[in-house]
Short mmCIF file of C-alpha atoms in Angstrom, two decimals:
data_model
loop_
_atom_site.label_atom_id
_atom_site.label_comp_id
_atom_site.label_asym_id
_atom_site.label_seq_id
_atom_site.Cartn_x
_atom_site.Cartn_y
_atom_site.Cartn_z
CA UNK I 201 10.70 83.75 2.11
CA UNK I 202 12.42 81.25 4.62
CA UNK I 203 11.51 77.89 3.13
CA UNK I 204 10.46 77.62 -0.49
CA UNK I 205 8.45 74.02 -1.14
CA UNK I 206 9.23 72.18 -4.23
CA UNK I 207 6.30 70.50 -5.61
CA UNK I 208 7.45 67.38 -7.45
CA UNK I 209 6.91 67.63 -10.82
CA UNK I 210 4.39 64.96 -12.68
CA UNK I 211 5.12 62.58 -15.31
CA UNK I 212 4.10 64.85 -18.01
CA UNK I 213 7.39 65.84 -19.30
CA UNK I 214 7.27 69.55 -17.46
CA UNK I 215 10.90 70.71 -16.89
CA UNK I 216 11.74 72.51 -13.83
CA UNK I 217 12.59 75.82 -13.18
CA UNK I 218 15.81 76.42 -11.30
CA UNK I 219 15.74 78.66 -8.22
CA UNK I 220 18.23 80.69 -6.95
CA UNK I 221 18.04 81.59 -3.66
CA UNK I 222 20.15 84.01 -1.81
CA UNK I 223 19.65 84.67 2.36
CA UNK I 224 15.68 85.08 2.23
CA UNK I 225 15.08 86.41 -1.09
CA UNK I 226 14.75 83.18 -4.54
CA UNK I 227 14.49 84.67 -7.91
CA UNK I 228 13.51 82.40 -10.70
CA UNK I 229 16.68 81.52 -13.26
CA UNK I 230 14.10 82.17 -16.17
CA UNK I 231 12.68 85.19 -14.70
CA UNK I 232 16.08 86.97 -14.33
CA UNK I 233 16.81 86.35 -17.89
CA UNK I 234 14.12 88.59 -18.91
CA UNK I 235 15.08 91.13 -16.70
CA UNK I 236 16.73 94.47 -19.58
CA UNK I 237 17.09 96.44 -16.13
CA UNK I 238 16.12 97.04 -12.61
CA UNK I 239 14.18 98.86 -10.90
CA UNK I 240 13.50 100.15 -6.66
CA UNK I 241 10.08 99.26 -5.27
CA UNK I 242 9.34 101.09 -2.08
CA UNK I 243 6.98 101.35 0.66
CA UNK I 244 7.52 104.09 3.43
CA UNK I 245 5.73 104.15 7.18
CA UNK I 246 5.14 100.67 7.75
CA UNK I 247 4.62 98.69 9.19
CA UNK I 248 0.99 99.03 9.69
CA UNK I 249 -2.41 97.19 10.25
CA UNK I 250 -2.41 96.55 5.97
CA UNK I 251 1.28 95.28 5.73
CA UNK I 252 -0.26 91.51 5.86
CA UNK I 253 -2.02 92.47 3.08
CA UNK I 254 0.37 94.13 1.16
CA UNK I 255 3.10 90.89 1.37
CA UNK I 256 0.34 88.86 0.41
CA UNK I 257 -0.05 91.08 -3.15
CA UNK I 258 3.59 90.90 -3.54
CA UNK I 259 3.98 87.59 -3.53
CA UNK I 260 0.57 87.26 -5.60
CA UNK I 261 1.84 88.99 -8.06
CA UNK I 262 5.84 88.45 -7.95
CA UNK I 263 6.69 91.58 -7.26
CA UNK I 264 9.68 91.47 -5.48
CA UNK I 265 12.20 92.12 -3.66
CA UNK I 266 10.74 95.44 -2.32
CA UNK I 267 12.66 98.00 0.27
CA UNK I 268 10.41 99.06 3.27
CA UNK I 269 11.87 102.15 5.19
CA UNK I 270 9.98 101.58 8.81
CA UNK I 271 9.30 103.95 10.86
CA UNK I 272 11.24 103.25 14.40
CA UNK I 273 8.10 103.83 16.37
CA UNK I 274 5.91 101.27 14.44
CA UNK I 275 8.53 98.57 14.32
CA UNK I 276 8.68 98.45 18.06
CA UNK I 277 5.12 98.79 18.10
CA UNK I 278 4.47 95.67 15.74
CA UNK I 279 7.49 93.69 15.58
CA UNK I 280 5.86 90.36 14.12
CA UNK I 281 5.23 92.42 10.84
CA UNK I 282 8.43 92.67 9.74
CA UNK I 283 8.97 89.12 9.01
CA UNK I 284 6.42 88.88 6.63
CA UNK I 285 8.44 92.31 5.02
CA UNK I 286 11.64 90.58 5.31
CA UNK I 287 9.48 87.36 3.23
CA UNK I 288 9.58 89.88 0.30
CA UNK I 289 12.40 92.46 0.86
CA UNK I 290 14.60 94.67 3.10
CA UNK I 291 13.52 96.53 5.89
CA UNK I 292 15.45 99.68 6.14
CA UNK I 293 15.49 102.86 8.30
CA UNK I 294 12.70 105.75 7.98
CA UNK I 295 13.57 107.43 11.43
CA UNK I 296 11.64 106.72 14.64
CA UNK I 297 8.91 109.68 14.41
CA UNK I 298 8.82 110.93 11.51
CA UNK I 299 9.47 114.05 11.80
CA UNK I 300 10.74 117.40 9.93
CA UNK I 301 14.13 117.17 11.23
CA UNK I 302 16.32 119.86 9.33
CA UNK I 303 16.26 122.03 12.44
CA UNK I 304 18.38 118.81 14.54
CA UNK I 305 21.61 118.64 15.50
CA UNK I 306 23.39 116.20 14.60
CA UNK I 307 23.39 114.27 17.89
CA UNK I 308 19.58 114.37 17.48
CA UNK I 309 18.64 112.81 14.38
CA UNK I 310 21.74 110.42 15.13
CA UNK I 311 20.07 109.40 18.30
CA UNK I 312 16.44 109.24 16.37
CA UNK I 313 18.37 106.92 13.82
CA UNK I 314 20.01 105.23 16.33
CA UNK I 315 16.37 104.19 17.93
CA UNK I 316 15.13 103.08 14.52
CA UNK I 317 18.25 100.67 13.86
CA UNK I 318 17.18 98.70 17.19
CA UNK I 319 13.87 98.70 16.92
CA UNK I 320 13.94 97.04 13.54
CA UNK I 321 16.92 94.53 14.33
CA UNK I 322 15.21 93.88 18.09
CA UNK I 323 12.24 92.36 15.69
CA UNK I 324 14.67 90.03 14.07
CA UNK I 325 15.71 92.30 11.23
CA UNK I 326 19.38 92.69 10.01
CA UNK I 327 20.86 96.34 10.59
CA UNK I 328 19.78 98.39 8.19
CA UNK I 329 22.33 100.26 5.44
CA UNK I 330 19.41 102.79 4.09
CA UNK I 331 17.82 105.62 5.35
CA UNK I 332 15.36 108.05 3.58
CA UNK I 333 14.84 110.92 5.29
CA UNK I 334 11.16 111.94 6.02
CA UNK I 335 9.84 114.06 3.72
CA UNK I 336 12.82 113.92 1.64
CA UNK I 337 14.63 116.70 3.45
CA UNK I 338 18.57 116.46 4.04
CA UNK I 339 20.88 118.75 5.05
CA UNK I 340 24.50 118.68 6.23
CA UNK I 341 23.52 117.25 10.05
CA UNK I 342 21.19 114.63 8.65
CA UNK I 343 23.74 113.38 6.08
CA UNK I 344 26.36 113.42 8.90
CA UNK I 345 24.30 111.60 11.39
CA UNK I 346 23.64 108.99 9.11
CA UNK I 347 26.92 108.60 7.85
CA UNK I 348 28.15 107.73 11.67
CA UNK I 349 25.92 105.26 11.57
CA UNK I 350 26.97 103.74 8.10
CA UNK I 351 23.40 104.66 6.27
CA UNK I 352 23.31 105.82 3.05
CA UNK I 353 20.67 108.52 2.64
CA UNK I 354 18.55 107.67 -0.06
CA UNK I 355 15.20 109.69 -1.36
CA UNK I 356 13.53 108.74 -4.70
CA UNK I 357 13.32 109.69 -8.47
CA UNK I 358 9.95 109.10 -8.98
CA UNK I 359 6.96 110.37 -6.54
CA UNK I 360 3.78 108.21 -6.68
CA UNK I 361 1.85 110.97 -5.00
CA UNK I 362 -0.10 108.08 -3.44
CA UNK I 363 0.42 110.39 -0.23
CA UNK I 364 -1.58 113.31 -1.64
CA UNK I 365 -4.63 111.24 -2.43
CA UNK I 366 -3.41 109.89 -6.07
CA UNK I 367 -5.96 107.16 -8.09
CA UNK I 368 -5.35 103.42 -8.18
CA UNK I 369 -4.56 104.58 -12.29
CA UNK I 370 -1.97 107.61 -11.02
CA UNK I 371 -0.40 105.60 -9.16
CA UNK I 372 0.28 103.09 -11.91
CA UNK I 373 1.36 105.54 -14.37
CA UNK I 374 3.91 106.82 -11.98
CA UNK I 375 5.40 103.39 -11.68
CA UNK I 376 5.34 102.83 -15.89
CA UNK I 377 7.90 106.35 -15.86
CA UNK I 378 10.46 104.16 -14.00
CA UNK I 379 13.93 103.58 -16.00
CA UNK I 380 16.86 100.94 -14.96
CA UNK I 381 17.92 101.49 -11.61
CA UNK I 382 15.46 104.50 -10.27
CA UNK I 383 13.46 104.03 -7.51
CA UNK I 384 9.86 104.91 -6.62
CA UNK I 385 8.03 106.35 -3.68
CA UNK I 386 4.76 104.57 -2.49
CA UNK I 387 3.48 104.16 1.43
CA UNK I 388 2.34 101.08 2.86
CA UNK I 389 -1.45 101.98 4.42
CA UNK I 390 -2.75 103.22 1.58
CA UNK I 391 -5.91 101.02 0.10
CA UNK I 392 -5.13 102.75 -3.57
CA UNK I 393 -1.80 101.70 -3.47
CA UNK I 394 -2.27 97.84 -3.05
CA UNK I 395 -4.86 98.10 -5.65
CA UNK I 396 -2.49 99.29 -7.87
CA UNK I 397 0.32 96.27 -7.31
CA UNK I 398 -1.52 94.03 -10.26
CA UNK I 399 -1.12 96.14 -12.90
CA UNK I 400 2.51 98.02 -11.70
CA UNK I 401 3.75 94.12 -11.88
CA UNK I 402 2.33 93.01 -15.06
CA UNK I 403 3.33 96.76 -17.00
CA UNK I 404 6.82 96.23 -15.58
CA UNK I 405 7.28 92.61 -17.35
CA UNK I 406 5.79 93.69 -20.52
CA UNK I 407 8.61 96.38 -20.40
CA UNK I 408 11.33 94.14 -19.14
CA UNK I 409 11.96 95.25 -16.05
CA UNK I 410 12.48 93.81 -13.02
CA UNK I 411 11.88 94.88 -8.81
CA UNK I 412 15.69 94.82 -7.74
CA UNK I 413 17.31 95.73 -4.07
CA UNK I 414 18.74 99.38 -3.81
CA UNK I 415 22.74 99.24 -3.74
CA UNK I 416 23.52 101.23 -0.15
CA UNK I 417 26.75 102.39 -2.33
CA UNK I 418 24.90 103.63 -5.18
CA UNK I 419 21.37 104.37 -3.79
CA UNK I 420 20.49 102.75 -6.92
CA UNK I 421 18.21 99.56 -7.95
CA UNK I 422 20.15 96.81 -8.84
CA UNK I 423 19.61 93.00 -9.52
CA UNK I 424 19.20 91.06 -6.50
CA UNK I 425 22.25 88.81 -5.48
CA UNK I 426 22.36 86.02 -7.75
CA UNK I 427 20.50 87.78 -10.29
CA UNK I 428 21.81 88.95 -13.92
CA UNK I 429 20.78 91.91 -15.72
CA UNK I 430 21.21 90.78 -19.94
CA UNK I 431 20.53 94.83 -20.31
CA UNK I 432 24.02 96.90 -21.32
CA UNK I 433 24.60 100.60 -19.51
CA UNK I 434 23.15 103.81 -20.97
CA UNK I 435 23.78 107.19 -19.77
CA UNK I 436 20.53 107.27 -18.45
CA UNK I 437 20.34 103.85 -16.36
CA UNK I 438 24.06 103.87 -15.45
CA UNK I 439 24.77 102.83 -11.85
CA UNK I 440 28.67 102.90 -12.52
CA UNK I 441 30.90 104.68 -9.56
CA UNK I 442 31.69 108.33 -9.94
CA UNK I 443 35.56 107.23 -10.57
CA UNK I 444 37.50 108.47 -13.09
CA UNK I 445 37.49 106.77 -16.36
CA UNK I 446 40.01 106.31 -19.46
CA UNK I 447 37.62 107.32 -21.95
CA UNK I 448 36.87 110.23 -23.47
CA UNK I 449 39.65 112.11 -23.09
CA UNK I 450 39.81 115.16 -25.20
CA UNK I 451 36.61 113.82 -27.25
CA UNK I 452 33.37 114.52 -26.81
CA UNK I 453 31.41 113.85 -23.46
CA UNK I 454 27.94 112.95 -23.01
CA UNK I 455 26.01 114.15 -20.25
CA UNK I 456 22.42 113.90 -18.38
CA UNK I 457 21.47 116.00 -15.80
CA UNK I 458 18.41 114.37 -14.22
CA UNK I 459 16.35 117.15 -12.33
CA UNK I 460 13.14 118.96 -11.58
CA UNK I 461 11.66 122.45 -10.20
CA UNK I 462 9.23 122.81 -6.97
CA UNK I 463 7.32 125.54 -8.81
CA UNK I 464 8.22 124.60 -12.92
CA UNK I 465 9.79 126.87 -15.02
CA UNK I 466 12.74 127.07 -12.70
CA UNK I 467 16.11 127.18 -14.88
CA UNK I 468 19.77 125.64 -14.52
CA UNK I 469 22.41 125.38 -16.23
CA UNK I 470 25.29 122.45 -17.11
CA UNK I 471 28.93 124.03 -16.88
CA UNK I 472 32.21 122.42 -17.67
CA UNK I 473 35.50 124.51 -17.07
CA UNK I 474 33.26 127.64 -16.07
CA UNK I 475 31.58 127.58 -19.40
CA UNK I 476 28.26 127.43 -20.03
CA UNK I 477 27.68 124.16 -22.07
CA UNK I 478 23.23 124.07 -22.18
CA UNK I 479 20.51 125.74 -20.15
CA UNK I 480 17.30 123.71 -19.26
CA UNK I 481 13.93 124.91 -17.87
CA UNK I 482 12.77 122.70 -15.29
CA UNK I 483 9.77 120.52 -15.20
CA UNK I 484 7.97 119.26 -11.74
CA UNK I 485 8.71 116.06 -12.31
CA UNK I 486 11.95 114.58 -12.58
CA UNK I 487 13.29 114.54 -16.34
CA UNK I 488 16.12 113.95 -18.53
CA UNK I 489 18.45 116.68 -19.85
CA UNK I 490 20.67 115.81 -22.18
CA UNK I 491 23.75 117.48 -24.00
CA UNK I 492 27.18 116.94 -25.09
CA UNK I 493 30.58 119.27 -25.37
CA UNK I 494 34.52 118.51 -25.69
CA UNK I 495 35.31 120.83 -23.05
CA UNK I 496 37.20 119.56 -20.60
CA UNK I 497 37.73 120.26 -16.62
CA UNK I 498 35.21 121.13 -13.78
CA UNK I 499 31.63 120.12 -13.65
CA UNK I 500 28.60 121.96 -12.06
CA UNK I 501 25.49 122.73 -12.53
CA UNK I 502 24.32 126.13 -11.46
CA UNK I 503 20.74 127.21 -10.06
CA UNK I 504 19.70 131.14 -10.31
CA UNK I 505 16.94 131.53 -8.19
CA UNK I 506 14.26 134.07 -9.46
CA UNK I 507 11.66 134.00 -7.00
CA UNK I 508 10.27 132.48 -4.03
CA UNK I 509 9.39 129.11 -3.26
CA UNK I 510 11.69 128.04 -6.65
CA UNK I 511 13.90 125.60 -5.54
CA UNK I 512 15.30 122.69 -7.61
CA UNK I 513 16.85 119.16 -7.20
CA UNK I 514 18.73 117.59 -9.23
CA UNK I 515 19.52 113.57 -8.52
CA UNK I 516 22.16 112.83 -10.54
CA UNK I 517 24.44 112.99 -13.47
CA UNK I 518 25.59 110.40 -15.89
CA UNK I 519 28.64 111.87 -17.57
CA UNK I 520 30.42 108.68 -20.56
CA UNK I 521 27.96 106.56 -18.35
CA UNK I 522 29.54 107.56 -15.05
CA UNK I 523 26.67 108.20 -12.55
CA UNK I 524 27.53 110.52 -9.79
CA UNK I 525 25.34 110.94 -7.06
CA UNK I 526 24.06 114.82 -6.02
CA UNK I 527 24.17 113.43 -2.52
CA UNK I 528 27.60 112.58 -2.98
CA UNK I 529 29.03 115.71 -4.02
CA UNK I 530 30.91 117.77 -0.66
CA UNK I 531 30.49 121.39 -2.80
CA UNK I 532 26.57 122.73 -2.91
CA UNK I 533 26.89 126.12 -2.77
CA UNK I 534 23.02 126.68 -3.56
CA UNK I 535 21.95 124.69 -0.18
CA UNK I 536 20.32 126.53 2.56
CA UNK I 537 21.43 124.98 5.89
CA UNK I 538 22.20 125.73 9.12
CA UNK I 539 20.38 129.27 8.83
CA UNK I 540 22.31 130.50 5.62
CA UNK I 541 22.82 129.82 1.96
CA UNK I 542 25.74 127.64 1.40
CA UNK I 543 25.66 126.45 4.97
CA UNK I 544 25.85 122.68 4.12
CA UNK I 545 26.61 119.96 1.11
CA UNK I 546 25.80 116.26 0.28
CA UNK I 547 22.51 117.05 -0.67
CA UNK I 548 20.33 117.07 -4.29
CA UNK I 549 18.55 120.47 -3.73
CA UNK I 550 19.73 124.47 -4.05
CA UNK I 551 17.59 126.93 -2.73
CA UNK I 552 19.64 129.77 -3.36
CA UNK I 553 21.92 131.26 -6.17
CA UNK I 554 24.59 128.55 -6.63
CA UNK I 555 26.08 125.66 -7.67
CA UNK I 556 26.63 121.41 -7.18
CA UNK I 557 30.00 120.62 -7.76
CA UNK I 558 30.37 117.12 -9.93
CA UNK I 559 33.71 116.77 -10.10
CA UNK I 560 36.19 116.53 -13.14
CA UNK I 561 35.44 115.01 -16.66
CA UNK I 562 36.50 111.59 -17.40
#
């Protein structure tokens, strides 16, 4: 918000409660010592003719910061909206139409991105650093034309489904499978959605977590600025950088691979040094595989593709703690882009036989 009023406190002894405030967003002192973890609240196509409503719920029910990704088109359509976003968040970029844009050159979706950027900072906003593709899709020319602009694409870990018609109660229980630093999909429009913002803020304090901003070098949740998280890392909730570390050596390593199948019952496999270390069969939704091995070297994880329409994407892995980004990672051999398998990179989904390349071990 841009001015926060201080009511003076009474004679009755009440102590205050410091603020700290950082550009538009103030988190309470007490309420960021609560916070075990983080977590990525966000709203896609906005704004529209409910967002008024929606930043009113937030702030009802303190659940912010959020991240809006605007759409270009309704930005410049509705600019006065997006202060009321900013009140409560960040407004990043969503592309100016919306549309499937795998088939785009690179010059295209740059110039569609491009649009978006201005709209949103013509209506007062600050560039954005974000962009989630629509529909989720990436390949190698959307990553690129992104990158030139100095956006980090960004999708989601969990799905609220509040797109395909999901209950006030679905859409809650999507938002209680959150962990430290993921980040949810939910729309701004949608009447089942705001009913749900009550209960999504008051399950999230019970658990102790907390709405933080999403890190443009991580695409993670992590505390707002000024904020402190008293939680300590676990393989699963690491946001660490994909750097090497000193540990582990020739000891044991720890790894999740967090991933899902299109159809279910899809199958990968983790692989360090070109040996087979454990073989999963994939959910729909996004899950946790875990395992551990003291080999040492390469890292991928390998997708055999038995049938049609069985695709998988895997978001990340946390090897010792050390997230690294499927994004991130310049060798997908199991992307189809650019009209053949293999044909791009930077990207969380395979298609075809093949493999994401993860780097080394720590």
């Amino acid at each position: 918000m841009s001015l926060v009023n201080f009511k003076k406190l009474t004679a009755t002894g009440r102590s205050a409660v410091a603020l700290a405030c950082v550009a538009t967003l103030c988190i309470s002192a007490a309420q960021a010592q609560t916070c075990n973890g983080y977590v990525g609240i966000t709203f896609d196509d906005g704004p529209t003719g409910d967002t008024g409503t929606l930043v009113n719920l937030l702030n009802q029910n303190n659940l912010k910061p959020v991240t809006w990704f605007n759409i270009g088109q309704n930005a410049a359509g509705n600019p006065g909206a997006l202060a009321g976003e900013r009140s409560v968040g960040e407004v990043q970029n969503h592309s100016y139409t919306h549309q499937h844009m795998t088939s785009w050159s690179t010059a295209q979706v740059q110039d569609e991105l491009n649009r978006t950027n201005q709209a949103i900072q013509n209506a007062g906003s600050p560039r954005p650093t974000i962009f989630r593709p629509p529909f989720g899709e990436t390949n190698a020319n959307i990553n690129q034309a992104a990158a030139n602009l100095g956006l980090r694409v960004v999708t989601w870990n969990v799905d609220s489904q509040d797109w395909n018609g999901a209950s006030t109660a679905a859409i809650v229980n999507a938002n209680n499978q959150l962990q430290n630093g993921q980040v949810i999909l939910m729309h701004d429009g949608i009447a089942n959605t705001r009913n749900a913002i009550p209960q999504i803020a008051s399950n999230l304090r019970s658990r102790g977590l907390c709405p933080g901003r999403i890190d443009p070098s991580t695409g993670r949740a992590v505390a707002p600025s000024g904020s402190s998280s008293s939680s300590s890392s676990t393989s699963s909730s690491s946001t660490s950088s994909t750097s090497s570390s000193s540990s582990g050596g020739s000891g044991t390593k720890s790894f999740t691979v967090r991933a899902r199948g299109t159809a279910g019952g899809e199958s990968i496999s983790l692989r360090v040094n070109n040996t087979n270390v454990a073989t999963w069969t994939l959910n729909t939704a996004m899950t946790n595989y875990t395992a551990s091995t003291t080999l040492s070297g390469g890292i991928t994880v390998a997708f055999t593709n038995d049938g049609t329409n069985r695709d998988v994407q895997v978001d990340y892995i946390v090897v010792n703690g050390q997230t690294r980004q499927s994004e991130a990672q310049t060798v997908n051999t199991g992307l189809y882009a650019n009209g053949r398998c293999g044909g791009g990179s930077l990207s969380e989904w395979m298609h075809c036989n093949g493999y994401i390349g993860y780097g080394n071990t720590p």
